[in-house]
Coordinates of N, CA and C in Angstrom, one line a residue:
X3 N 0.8 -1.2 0.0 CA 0.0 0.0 0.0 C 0.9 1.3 0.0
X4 N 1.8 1.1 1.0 CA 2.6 2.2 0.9 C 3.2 2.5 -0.3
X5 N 4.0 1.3 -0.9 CA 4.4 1.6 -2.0 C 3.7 2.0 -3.2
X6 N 2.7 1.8 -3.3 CA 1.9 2.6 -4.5 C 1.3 3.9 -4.7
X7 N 1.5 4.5 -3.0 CA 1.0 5.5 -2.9 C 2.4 6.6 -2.9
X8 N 3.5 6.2 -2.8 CA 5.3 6.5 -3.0 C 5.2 6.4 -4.3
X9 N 4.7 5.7 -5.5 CA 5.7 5.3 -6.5 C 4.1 6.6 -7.3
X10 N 3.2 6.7 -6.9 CA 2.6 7.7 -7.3 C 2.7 8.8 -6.4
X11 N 3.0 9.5 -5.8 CA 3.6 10.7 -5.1 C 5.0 11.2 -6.2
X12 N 5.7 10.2 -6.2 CA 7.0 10.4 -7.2 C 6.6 10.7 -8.8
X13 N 5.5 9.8 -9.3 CA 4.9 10.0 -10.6 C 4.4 11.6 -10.7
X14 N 3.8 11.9 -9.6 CA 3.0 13.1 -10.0 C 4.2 14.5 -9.3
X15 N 5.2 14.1 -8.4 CA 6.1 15.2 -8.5 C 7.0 15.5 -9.6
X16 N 7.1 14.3 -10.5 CA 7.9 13.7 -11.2 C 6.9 15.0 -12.7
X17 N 6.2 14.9 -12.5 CA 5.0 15.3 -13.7 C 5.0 17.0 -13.6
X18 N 5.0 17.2 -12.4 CA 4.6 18.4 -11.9 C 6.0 19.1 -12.4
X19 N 7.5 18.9 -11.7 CA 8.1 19.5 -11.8 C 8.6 19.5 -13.6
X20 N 8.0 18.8 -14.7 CA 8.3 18.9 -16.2 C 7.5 19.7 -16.3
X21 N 6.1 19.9 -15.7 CA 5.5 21.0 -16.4 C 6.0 22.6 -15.9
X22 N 6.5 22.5 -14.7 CA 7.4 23.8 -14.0 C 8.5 23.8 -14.9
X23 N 9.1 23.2 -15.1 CA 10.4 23.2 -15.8 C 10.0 24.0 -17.6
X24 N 9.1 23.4 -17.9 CA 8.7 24.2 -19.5 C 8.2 25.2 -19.3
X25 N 7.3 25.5 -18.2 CA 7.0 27.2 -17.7 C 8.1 27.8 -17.8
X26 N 8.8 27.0 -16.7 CA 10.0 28.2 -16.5 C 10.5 28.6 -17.8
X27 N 10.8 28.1 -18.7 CA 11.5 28.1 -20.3 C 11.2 28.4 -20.9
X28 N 9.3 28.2 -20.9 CA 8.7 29.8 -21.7 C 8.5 30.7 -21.3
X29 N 8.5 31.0 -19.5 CA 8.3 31.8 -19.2 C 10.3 33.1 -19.9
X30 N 11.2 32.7 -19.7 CA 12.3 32.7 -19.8 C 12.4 33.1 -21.5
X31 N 12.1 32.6 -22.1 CA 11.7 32.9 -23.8 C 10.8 34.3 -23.5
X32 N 10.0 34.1 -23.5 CA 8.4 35.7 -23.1 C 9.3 36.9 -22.7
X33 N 10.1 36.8 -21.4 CA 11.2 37.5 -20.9 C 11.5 38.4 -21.7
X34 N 13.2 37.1 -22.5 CA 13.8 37.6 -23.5 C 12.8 38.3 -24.4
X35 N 11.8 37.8 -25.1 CA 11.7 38.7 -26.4 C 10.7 39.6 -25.9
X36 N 10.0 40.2 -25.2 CA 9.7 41.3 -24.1 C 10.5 42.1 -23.9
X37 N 11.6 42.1 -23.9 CA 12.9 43.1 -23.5 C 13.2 43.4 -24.3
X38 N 14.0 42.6 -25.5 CA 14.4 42.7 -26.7 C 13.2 44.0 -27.9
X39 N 11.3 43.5 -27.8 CA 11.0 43.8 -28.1 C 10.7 45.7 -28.0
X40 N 10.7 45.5 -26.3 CA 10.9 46.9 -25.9 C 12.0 47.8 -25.8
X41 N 13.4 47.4 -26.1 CA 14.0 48.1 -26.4 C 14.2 48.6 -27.7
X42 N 13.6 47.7 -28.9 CA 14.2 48.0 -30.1 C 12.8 49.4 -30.2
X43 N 11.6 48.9 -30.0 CA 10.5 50.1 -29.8 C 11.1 51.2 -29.2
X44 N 11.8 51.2 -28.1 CA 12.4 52.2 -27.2 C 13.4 52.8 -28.2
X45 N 14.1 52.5 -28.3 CA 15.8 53.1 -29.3 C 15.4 53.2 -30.7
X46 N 14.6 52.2 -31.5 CA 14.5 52.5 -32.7 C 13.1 53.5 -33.1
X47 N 12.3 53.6 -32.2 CA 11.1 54.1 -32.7 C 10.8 55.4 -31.5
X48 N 11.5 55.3 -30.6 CA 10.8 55.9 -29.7 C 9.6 56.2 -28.8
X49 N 9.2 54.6 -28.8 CA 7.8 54.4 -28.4 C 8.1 52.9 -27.6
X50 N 8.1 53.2 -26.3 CA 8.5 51.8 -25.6 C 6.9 50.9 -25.3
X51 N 7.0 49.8 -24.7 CA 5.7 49.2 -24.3 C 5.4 49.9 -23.0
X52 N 4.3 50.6 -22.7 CA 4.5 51.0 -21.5 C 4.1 50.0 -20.1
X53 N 4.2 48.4 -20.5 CA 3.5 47.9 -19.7 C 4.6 47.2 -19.7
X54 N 5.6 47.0 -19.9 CA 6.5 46.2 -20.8 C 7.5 46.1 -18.8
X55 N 7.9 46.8 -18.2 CA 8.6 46.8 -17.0 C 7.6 46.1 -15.9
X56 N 6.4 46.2 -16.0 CA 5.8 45.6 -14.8 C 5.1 44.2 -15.1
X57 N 4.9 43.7 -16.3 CA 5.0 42.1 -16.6 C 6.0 41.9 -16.7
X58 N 7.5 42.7 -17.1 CA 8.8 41.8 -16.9 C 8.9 41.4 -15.0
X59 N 8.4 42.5 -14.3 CA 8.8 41.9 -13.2 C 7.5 40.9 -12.3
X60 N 6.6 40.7 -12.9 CA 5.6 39.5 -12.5 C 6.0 37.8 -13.2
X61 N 6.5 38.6 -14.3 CA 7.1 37.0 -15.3 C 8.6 36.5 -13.9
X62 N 9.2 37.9 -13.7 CA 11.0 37.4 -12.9 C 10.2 36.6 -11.3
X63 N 9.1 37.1 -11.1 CA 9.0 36.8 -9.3 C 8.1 35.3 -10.0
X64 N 7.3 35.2 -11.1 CA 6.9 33.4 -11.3 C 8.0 32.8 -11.7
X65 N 9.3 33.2 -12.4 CA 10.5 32.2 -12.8 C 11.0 31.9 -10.7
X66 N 11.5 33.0 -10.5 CA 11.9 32.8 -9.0 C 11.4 31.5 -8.1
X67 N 9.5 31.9 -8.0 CA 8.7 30.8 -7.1 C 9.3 29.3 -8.2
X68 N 9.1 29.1 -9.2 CA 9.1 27.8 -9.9 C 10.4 27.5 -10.0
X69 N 11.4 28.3 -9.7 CA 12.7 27.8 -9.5 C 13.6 27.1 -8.2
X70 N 12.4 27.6 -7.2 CA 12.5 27.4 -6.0 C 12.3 26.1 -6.0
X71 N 10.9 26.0 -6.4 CA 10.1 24.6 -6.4 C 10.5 23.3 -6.9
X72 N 11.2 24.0 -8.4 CA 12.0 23.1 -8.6 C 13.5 22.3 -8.1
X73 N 13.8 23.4 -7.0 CA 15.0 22.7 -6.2 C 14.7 22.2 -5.6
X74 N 13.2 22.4 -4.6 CA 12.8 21.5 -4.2 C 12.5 20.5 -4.5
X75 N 12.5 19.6 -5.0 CA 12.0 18.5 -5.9 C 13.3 18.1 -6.1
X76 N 14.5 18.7 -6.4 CA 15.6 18.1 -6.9 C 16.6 18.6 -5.3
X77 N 16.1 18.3 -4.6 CA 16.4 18.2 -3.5 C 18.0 19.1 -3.3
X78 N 18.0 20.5 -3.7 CA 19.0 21.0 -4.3 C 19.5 22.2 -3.9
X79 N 18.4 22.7 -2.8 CA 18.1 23.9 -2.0 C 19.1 24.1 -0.9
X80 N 19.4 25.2 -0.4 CA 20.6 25.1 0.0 C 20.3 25.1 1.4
X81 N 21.0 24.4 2.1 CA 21.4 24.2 3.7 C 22.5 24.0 3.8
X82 N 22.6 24.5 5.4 CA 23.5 24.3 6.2 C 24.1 23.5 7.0
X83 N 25.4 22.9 6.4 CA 25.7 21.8 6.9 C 26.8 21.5 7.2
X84 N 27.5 22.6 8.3 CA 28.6 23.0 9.3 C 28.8 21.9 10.5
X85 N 27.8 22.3 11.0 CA 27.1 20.9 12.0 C 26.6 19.8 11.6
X86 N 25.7 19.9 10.6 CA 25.4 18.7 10.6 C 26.4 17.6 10.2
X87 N 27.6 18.4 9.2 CA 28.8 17.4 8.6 C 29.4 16.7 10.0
X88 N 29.4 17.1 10.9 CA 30.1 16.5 12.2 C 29.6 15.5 12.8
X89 N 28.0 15.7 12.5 CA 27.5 14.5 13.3 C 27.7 13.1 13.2
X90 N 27.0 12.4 13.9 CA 26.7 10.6 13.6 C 25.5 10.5 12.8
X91 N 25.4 9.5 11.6 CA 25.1 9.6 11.3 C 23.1 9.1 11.0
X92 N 23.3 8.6 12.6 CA 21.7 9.1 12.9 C 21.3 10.2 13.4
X93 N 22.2 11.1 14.3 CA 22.0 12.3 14.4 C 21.8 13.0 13.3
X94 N 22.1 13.0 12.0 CA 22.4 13.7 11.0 C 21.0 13.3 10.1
X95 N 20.7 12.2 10.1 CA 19.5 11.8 9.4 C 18.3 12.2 10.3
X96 N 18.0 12.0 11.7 CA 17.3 13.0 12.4 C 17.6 14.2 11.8
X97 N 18.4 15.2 12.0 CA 18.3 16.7 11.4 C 17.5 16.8 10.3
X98 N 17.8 15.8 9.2 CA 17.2 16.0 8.1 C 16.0 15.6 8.1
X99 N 15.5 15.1 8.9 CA 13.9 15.0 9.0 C 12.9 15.8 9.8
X100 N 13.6 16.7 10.7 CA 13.0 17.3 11.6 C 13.0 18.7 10.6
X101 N 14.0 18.9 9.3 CA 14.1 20.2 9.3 C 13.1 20.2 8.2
X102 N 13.0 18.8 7.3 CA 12.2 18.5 6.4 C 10.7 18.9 6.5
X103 N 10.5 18.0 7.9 CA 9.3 18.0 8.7 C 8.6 20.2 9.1
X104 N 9.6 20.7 9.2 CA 9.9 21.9 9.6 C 9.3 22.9 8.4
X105 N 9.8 22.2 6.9 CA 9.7 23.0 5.8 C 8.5 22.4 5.5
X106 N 7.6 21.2 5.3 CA 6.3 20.8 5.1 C 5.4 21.7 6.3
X107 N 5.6 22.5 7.6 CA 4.7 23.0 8.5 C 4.4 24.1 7.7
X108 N 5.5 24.7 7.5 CA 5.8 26.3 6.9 C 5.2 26.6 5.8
X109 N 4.9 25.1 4.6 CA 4.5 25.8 3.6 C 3.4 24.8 3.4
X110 N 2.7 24.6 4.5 CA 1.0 24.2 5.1 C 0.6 25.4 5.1
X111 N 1.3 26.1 5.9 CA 0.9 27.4 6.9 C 0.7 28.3 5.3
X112 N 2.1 28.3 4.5 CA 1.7 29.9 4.0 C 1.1 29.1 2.7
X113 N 0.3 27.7 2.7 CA -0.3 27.5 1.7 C -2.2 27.8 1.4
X114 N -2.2 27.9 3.3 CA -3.6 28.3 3.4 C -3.6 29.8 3.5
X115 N -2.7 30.2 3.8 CA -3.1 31.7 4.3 C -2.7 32.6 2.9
X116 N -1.8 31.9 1.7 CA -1.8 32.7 0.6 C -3.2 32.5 0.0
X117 N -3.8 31.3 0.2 CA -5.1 31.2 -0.2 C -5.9 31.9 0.3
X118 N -6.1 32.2 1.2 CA -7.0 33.2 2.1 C -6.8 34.6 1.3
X119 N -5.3 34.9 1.2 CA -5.2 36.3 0.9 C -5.2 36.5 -0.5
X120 N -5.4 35.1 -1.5 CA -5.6 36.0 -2.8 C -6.9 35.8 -2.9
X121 N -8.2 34.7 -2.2 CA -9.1 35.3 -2.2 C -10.0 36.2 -1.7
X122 N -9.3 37.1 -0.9 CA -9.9 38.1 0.0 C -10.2 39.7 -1.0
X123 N -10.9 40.2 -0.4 CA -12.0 41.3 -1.1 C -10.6 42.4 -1.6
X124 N -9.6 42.5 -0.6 CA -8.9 43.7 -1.1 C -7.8 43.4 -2.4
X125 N -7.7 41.7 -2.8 CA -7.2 41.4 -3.6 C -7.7 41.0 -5.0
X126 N -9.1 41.0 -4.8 CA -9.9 40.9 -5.8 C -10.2 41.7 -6.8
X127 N -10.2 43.0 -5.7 CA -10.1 44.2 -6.9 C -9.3 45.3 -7.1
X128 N -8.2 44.4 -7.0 CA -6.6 45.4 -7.4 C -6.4 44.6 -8.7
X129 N -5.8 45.7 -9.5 CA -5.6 46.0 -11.0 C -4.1 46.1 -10.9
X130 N -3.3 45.7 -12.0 CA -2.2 46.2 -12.3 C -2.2 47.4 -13.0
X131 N -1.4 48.3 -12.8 CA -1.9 49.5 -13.2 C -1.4 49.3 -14.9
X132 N -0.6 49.6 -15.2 CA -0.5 49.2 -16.6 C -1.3 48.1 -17.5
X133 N -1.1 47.0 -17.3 CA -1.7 45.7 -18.1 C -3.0 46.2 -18.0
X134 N -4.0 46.3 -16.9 CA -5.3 46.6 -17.1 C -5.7 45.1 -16.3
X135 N -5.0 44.2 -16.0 CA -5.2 42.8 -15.6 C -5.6 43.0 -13.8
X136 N -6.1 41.6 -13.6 CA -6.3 41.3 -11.7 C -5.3 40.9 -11.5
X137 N -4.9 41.7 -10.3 CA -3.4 41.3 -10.0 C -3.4 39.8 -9.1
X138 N -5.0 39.5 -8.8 CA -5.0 38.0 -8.3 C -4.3 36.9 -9.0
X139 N -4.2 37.0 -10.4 CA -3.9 36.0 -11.2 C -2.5 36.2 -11.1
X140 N -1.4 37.1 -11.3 CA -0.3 37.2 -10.7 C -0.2 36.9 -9.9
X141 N -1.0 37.1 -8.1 CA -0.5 36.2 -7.2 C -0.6 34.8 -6.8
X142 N -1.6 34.3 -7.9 CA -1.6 32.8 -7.6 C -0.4 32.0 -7.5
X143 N 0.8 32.6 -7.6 CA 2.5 32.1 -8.1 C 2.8 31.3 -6.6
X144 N 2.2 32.0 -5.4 CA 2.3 32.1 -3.9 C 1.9 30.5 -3.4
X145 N 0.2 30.4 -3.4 CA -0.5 29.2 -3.0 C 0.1 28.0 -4.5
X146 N 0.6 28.2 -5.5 CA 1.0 26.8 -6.3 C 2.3 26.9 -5.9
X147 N 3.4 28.1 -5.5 CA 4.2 27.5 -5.5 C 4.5 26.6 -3.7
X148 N 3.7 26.9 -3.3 CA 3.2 26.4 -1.6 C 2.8 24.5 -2.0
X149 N 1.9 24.6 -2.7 CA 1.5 23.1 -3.2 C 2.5 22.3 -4.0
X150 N 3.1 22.9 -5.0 CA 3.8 22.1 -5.8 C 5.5 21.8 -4.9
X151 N 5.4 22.8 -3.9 CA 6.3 22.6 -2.9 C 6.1 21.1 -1.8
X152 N 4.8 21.5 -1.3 CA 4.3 20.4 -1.0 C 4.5 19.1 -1.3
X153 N 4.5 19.0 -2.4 CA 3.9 17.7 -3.2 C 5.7 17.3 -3.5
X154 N 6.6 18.0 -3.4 CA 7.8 17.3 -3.7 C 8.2 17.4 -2.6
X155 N 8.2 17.6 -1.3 CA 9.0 17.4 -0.4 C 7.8 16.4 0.3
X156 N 6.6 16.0 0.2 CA 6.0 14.7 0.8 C 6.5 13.6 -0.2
X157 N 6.7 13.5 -1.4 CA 7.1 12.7 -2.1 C 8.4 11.6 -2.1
X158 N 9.4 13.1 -1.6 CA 10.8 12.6 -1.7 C 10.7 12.2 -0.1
X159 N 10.1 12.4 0.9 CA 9.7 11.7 2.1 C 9.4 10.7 2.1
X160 N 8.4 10.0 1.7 CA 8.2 9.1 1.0 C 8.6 7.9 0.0
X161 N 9.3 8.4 -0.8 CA 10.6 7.7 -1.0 C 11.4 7.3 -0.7
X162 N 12.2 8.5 0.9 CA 13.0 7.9 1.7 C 12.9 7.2 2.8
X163 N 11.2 7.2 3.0 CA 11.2 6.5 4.4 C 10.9 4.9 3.7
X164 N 10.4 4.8 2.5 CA 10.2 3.5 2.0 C 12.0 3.2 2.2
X165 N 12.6 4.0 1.3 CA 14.2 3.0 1.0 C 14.4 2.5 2.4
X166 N 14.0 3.6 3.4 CA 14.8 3.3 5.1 C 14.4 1.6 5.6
X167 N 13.0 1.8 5.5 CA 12.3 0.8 6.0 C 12.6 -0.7 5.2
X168 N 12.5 -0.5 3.4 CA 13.1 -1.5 2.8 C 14.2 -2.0 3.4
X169 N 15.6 -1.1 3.8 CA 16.6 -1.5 4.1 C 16.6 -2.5 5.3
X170 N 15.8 -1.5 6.6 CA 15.4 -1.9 7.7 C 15.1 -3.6 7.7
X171 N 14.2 -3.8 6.5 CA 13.4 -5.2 6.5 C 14.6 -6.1 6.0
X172 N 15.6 -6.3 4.9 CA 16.5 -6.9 4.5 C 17.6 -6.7 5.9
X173 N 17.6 -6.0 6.6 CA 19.0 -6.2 8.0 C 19.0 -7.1 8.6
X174 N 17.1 -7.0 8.6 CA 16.7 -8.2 10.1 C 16.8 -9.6 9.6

């Protein structure tokens, strides 16, 4: 049972982070030729996008959240491990689960409460002032990058406590 519910946690982090990964790369394309596009309008014509700076920086803060997410998942994020290099090495695999355990509370926490706050009244009807757009849809970046965070760090949990316990069963 466990294992099927591991070997699908992995399938669907596994899924999630390719579709983050091709966001990021169009998003990263859109970027470039957005910039490109506005300067040649800027320098050659004299006529920039005037919206052109404040979707460059809603496109930089969704590459950011999905790049995060992505380390998460590729378990690639950076810590500190001054102390922990010193330890034994059940001391050291405790750390990494308590801190794991620590980063699943945190982004429980800001996964309901980004939810709360992009559906609340004062977010609903703010505008970006340029685009003309709801700036709710820009912040949805917040509660998915909360979930898809989620979903790779219960995964790769899950993965490791299966390998632990596998091991566990072949010792005895």
């Amino acid at each position: 049972m466990t294992t099927y519910h591991g070997n699908l946690l992995t399938r669907a982090s596994r899924t999630v982070v390719y579709v983050e990964q091709w966001v990021c790369n169009a998003l990263i394309v859109a970027f470039g030729v957005l910039l490109i596009i506005n300067a040649i309008l800027r320098y050659a014509f004299n006529s920039p996008l005037f919206f052109a700076e404040e979707l460059g920086v809603y496109i930089l803060i969704w590459m950011a959240f999905m790049a995060i997410s992505i380390g998460i998942h590729h378990d690639s994020h950076v810590r500190l491990t001054m102390l922990t290099g010193v330890m034994p090495d059940p001391l050291r695999a405790a750390c990494y689960w308590i801190s794991e355990l620590i980063c699943l509370v945190i982004l429980a926490v800001l996964l309901k409460y980004s939810l709360d706050w992009v559906t609340s009244p004062a977010v609903t009807f703010d505008m970006a002032i340029t685009l003309g757009w709801d700036k709710w849809v820009f912040y949805l970046i917040v509660p998915l990058f909360s979930a898809t965070s989620l979903l790779h760090i219960t995964a790769r949990l899950t993965d490791r406590s299966r390998h632990a316990f596998a091991l566990g069963v072949q010792e005895d």
